[in-house]
CSV table of C-alpha atoms in Angstrom, one decimal:
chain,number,residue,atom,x,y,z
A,19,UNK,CA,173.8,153.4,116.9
A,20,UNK,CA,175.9,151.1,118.6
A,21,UNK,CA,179.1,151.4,120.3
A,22,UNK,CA,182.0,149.6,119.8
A,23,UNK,CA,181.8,147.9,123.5
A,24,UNK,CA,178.5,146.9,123.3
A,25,UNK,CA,179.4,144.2,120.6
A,26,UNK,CA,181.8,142.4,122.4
A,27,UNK,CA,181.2,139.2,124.3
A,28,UNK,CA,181.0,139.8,128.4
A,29,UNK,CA,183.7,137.6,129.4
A,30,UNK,CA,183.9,137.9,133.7
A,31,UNK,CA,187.8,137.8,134.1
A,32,UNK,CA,189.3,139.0,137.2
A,33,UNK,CA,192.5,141.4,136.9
A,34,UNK,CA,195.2,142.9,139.0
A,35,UNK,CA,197.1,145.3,137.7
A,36,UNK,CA,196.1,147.8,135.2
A,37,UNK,CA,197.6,146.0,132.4
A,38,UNK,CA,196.0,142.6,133.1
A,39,UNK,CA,192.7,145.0,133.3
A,40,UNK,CA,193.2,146.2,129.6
A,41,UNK,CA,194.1,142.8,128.8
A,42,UNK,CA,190.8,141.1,130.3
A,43,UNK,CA,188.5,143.6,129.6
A,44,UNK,CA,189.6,145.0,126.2
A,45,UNK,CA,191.9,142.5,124.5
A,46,UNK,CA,190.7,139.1,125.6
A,47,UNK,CA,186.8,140.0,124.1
A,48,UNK,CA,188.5,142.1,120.8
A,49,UNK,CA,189.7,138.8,120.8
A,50,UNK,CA,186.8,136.7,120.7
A,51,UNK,CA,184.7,138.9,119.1
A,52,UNK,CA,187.4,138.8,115.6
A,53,UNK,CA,187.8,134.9,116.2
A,54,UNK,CA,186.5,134.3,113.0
A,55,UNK,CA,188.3,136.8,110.7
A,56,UNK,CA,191.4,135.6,112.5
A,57,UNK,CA,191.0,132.0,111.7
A,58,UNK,CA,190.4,133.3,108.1
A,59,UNK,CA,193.4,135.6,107.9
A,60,UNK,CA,195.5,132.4,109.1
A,61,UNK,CA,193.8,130.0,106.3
A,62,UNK,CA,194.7,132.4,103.7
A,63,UNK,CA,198.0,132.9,104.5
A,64,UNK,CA,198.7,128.9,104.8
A,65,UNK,CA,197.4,128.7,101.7
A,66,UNK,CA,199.4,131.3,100.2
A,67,UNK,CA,202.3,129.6,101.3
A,68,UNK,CA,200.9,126.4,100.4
A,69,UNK,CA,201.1,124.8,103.9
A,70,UNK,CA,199.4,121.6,104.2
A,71,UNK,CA,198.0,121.7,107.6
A,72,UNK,CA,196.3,118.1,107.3
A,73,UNK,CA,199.0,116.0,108.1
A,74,UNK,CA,200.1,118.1,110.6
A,75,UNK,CA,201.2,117.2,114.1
A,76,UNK,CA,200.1,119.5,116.6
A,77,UNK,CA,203.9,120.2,117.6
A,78,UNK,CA,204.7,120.5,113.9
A,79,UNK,CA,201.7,123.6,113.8
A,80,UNK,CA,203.4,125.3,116.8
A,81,UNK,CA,206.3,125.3,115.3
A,82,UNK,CA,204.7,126.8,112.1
A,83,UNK,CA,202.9,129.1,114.5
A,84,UNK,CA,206.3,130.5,115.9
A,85,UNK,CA,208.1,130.7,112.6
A,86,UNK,CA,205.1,132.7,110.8
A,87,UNK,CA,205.0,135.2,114.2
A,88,UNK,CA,208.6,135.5,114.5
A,89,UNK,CA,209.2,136.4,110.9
A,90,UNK,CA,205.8,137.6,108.8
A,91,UNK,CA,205.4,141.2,110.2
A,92,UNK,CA,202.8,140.8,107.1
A,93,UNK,CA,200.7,138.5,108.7
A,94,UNK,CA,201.3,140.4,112.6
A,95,UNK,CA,199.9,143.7,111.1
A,96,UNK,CA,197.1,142.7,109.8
A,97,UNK,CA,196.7,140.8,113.2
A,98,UNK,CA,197.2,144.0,115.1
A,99,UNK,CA,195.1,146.2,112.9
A,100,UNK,CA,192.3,143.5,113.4
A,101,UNK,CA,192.2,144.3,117.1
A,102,UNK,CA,193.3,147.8,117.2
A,103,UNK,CA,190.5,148.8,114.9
A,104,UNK,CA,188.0,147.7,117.7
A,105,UNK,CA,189.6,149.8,120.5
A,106,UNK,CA,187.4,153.0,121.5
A,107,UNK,CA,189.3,156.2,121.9
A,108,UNK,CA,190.5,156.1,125.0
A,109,UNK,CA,191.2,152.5,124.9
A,110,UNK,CA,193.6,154.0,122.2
A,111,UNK,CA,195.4,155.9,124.0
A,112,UNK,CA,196.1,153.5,126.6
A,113,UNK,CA,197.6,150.9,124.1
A,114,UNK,CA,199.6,153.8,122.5
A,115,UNK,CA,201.3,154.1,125.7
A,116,UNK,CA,202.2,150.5,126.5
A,117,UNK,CA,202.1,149.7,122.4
A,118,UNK,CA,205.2,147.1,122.9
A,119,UNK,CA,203.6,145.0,125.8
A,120,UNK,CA,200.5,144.7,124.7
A,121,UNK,CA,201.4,143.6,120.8
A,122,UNK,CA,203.5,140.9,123.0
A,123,UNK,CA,200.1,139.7,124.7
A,124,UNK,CA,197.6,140.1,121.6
A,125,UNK,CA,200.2,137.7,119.7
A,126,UNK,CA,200.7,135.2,122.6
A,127,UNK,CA,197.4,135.1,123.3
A,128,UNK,CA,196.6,134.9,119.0
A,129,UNK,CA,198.5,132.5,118.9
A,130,UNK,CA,197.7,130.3,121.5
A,131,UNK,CA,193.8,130.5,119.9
A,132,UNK,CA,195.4,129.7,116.7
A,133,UNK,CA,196.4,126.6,118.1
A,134,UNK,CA,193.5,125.5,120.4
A,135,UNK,CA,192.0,125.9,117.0
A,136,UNK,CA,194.2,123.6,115.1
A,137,UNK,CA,191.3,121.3,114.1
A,138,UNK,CA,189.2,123.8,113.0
A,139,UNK,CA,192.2,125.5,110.6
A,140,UNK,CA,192.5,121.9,108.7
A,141,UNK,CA,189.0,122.1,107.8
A,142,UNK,CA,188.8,123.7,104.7
């Protein structure tokens, strides 16, 4: 059986503090280990909306970006649950304790992939 570590990608990112630890060790490789379900979750919730994405200027997407975090707690949950479901036990419990910081990072850090993705989301 495998272990929920041993499927995520080895990353090599340097840390200082205990939270930039958890954040380069645990959420950065959740991260880019759900890329794929994430760029799915986004496509199906621009087309549910029916945004057009292929006319799109990149600061028109950011934009969209900052509106659909800012005000689809919808969409953030699933986001959340997408990487919470990949934390071990103890990695758990040390989100649980810093739970408003970290949700800040996952979504900065979603949606700044989002965006360095913006090509790939206009593809259908």
């Amino acid at each position: 059986m495998f272990s929920k570590k041993s499927i995520r990608p080895n990353l090599n990112l340097s840390f200082g503090s205990e939270r930039e630890k958890f954040q380069n060790q645990t959420l950065r490789p959740i991260l880019k280990l759900q890329h794929s379900i994430i760029i799915l979750l986004f496509k199906n919730w621009v087309k549910k909306y029916k945004i057009e994405l292929g006319n799109l200027s990149k600061d028109h997407f950011n934009q969209i970006l900052e509106n659909s975090f800012s005000k689809n707690n919808a969409v953030k949950n699933k986001l959340l649950g997408i990487v919470i479901g990949q934390f071990t036990d103890e990695e758990f419990e040390n989100y649980d304790l810093n739970s408003s910081e970290y949700n800040k990072r996952v979504f900065s850090m979603i949606k700044k992939r989002l965006f360095d993705s913006f090509e790939e989301l206009k593809k259908n």
